[in-house]
Structures are given as C-alpha cells and as structure tokens.
mmCIF file of C-alpha atoms in Angstrom:
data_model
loop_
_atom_site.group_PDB
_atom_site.id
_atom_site.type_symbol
_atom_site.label_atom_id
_atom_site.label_comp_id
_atom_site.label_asym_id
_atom_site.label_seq_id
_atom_site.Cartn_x
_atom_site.Cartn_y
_atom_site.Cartn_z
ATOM 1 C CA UNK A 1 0.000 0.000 0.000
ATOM 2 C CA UNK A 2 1.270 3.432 -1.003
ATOM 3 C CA UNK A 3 2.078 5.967 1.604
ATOM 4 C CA UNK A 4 -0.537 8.052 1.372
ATOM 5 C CA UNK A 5 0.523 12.073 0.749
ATOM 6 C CA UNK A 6 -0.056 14.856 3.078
ATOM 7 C CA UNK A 7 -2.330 17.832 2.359
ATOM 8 C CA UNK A 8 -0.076 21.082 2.451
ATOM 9 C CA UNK A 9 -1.918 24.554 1.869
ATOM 10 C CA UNK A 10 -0.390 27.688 0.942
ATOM 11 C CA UNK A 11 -1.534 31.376 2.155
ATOM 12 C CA UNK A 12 -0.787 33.895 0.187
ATOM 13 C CA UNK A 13 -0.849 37.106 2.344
ATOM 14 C CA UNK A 14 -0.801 40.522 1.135
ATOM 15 C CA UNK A 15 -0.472 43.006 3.893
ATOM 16 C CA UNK A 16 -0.072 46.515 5.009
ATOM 17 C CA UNK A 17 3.020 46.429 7.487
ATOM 18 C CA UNK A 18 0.760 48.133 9.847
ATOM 19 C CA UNK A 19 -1.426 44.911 10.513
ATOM 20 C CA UNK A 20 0.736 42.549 9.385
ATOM 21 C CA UNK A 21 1.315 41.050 13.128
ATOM 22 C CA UNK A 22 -2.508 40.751 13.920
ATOM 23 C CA UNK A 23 -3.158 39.318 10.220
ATOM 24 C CA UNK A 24 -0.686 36.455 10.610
ATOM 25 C CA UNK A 25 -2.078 36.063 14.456
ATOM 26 C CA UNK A 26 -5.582 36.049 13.216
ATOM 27 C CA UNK A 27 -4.426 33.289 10.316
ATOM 28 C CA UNK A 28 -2.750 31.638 12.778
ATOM 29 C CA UNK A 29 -4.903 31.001 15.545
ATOM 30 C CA UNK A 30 -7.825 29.883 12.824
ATOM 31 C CA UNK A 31 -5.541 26.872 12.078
ATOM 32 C CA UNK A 32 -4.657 26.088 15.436
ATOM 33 C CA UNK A 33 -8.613 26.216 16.316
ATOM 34 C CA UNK A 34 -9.627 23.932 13.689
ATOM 35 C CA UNK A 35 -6.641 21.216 14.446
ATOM 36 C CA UNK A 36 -6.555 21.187 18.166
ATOM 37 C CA UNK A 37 -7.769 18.324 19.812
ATOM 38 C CA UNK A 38 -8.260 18.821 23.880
ATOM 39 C CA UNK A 39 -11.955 20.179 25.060
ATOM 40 C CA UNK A 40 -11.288 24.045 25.475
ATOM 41 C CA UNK A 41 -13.600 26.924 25.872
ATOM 42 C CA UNK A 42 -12.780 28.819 22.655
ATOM 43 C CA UNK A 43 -12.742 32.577 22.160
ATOM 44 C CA UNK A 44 -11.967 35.351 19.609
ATOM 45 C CA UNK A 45 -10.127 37.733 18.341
ATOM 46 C CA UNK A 46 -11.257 40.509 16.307
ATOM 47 C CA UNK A 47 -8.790 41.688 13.130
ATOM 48 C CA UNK A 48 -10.167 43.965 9.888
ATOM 49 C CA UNK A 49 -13.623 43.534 10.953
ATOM 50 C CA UNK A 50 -13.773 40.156 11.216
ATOM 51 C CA UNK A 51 -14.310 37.807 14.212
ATOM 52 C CA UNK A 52 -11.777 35.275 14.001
ATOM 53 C CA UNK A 53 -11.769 31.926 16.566
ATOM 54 C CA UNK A 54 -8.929 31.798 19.068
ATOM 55 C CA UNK A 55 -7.664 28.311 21.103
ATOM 56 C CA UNK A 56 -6.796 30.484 25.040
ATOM 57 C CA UNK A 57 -4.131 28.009 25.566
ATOM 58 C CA UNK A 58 -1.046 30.170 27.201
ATOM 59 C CA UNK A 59 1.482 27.558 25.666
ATOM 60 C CA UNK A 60 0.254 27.994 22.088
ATOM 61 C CA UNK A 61 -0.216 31.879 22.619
ATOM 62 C CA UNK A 62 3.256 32.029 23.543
ATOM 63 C CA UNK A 63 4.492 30.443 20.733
ATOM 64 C CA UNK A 64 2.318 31.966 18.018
ATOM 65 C CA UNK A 65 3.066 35.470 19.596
ATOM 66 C CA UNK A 66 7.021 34.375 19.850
ATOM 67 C CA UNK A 67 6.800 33.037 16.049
ATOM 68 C CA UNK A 68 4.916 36.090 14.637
ATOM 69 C CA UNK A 69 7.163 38.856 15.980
ATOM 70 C CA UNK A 70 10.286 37.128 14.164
ATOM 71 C CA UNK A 71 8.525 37.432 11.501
ATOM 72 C CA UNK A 72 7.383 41.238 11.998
ATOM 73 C CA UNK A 73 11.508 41.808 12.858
ATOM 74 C CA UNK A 74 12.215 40.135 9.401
ATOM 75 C CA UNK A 75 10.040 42.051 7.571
ATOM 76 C CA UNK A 76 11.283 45.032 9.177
ATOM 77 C CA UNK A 77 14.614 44.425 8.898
ATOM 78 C CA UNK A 78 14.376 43.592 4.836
ATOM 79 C CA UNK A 79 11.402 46.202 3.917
ATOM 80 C CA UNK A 80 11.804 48.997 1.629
ATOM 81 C CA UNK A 81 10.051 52.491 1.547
ATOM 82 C CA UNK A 82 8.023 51.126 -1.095
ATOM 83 C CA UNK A 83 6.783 47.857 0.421
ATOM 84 C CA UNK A 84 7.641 44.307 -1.322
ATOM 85 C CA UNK A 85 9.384 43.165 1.730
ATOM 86 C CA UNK A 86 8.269 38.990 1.378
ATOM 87 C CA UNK A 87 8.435 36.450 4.499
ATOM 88 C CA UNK A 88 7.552 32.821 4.913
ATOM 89 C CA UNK A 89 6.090 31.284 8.094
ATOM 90 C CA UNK A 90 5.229 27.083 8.307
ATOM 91 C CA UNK A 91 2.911 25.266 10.320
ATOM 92 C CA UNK A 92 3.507 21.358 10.375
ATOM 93 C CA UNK A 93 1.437 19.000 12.246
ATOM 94 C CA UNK A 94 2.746 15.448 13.610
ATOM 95 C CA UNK A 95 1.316 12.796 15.213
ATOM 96 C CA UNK A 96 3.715 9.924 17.146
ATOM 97 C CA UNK A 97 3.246 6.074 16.072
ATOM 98 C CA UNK A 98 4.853 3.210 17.225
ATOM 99 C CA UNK A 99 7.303 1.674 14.740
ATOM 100 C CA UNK A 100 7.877 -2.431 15.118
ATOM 101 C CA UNK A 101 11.421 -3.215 14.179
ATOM 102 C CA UNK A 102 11.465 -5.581 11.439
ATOM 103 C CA UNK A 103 13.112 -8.870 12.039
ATOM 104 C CA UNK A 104 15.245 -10.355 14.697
ATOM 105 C CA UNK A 105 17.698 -6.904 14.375
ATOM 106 C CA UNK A 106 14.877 -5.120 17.212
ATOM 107 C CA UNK A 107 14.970 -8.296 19.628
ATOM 108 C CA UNK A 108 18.606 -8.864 19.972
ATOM 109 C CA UNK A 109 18.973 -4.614 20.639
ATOM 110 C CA UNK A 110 16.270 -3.889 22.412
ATOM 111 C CA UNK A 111 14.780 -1.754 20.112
ATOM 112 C CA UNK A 112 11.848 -3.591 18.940
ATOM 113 C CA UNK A 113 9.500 -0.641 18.928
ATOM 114 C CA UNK A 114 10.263 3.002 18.903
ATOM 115 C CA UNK A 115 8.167 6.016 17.836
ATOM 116 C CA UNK A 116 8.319 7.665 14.600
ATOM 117 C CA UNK A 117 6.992 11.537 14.180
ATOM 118 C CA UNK A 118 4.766 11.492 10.727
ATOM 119 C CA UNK A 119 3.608 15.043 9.596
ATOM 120 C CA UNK A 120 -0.132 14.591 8.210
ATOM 121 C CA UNK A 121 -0.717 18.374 7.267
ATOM 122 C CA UNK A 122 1.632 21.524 6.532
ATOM 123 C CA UNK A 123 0.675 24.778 6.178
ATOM 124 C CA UNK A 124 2.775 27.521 4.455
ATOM 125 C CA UNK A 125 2.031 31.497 4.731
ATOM 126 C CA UNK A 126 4.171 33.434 2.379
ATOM 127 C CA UNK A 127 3.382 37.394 3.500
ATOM 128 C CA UNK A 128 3.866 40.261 1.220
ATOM 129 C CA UNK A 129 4.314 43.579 2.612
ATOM 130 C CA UNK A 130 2.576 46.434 0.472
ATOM 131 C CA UNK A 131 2.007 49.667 1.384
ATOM 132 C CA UNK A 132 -1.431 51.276 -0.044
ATOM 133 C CA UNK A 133 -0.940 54.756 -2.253
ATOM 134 C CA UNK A 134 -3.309 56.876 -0.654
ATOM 135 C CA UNK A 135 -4.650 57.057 2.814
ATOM 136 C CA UNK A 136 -8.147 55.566 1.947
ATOM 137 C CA UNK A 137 -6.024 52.398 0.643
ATOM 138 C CA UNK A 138 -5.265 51.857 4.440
ATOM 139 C CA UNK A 139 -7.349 48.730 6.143
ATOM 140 C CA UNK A 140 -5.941 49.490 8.942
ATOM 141 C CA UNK A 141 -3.968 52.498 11.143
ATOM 142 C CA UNK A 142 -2.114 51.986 14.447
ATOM 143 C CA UNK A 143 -4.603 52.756 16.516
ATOM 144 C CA UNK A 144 -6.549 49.746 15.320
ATOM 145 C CA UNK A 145 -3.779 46.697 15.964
ATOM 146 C CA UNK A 146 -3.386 48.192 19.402
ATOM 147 C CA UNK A 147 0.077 50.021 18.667
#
C-alpha cells in the first residue's frame, strides 16, 4: 500500500506592514482552532472587521506570539520604503506512532519498537508587505492593531 501524501496549503498574504502582526495572528490562531484536539472553551479575536476563533491556551499563545514577531523583525529588517518586503512562516502538524522493528535486528537490541513523528498536514504562509498609495487604501492604522 502506497504511503498516502499529506495535504499542504499555501496562504498567500498581502499586507499593510501596519497589521501585518494581527493578520498572521488572526491566520494563525484559525488553524490552530480547527486542528486542536483537547476540550477548550474557545474565544476570539477581532482583526479587519472580522471575528476570528482563538484556542486560550497560554502555551500555544506564547508560541504563536514568539513566532509572529520574528517574523514582523524580518520584515522590518528587509522592507523597503516602497513595500515588497516577502516572508515565509510554516505550520507542520505530527502525530507519534509506534514503529515495530522488522526482524530479529529489534529483539537482539532492544529496540523492537520506537516512535516515529509522521507530519499529516503543513501549512505555508508566504506574507507580502505592500504599502497602499493613498490614505483611503489603508485597512488598517495603528490605533486599530493596538500600537
């Protein structure tokens, strides 16, 4: 039986850098709510007008705050006055199997079963910076992402 392939999706992203953060957080947490497993009481997080669901698990916010602003800092650190500045952030899900050793070679070491990670879904986000040409181009200011 063939190995069957995993799904991978890819998010293209264009975004002004003054939302770019709460974007890629919004994006972010929607995946995370739709693959996470354990009972939790969900809530939400509001970005460009939309309501967007949110897992309130500290670990995960940590990490999904942590991940995003290395990706603001890149963007930063690469953009021009113009915009253009590009960035690429991956989401990989795993689940652990056991994995029998085949033939006598796992009984004589020891090793007869061991666990193997196997990624069943990847997600890519590729975010463009652009910056709108007039002021009414602007989905967002400062004052809306909280800055």
């Amino acid at each position: 039986m063939e190995p069957r392939k995993r799904p991978e999706y890819v998010l293209e992203v264009l975004a002004d850098p003054t939302c770019v953060k709460d974007i890629v957080r919004g994006i972010l947490h929607t995946i995370f709510f739709h693959r996470y497993f354990p009972s939790m009481r969900p809530s939400s997080l509001e970005v460009l007008d939309l309501t967007l669901p949110v897992v309130a698990d500290p670990e995960l916010e940590t990490l999904i705050e942590t991940r995003v602003g290395q990706l603001v800092r890149q963007l930063s650190s690469t953009s021009s006055p113009s915009g253009g500045s590009r960035g690429e952030l991956g989401v990989r899900f795993f689940e652990k199997r056991r994995r029998k050793a085949s033939g006598l070679g796992g009984w004589l070491t020891g090793t007869g079963r061991s666990e193997e990670e196997i990624c069943w879904e990847v997600w890519k986000l590729k975010i463009t910076l652009t910056t709108p040409r007039t002021e009414t181009g602007k989905l967002c200011s400062p004052s809306d992402t909280g800055q």
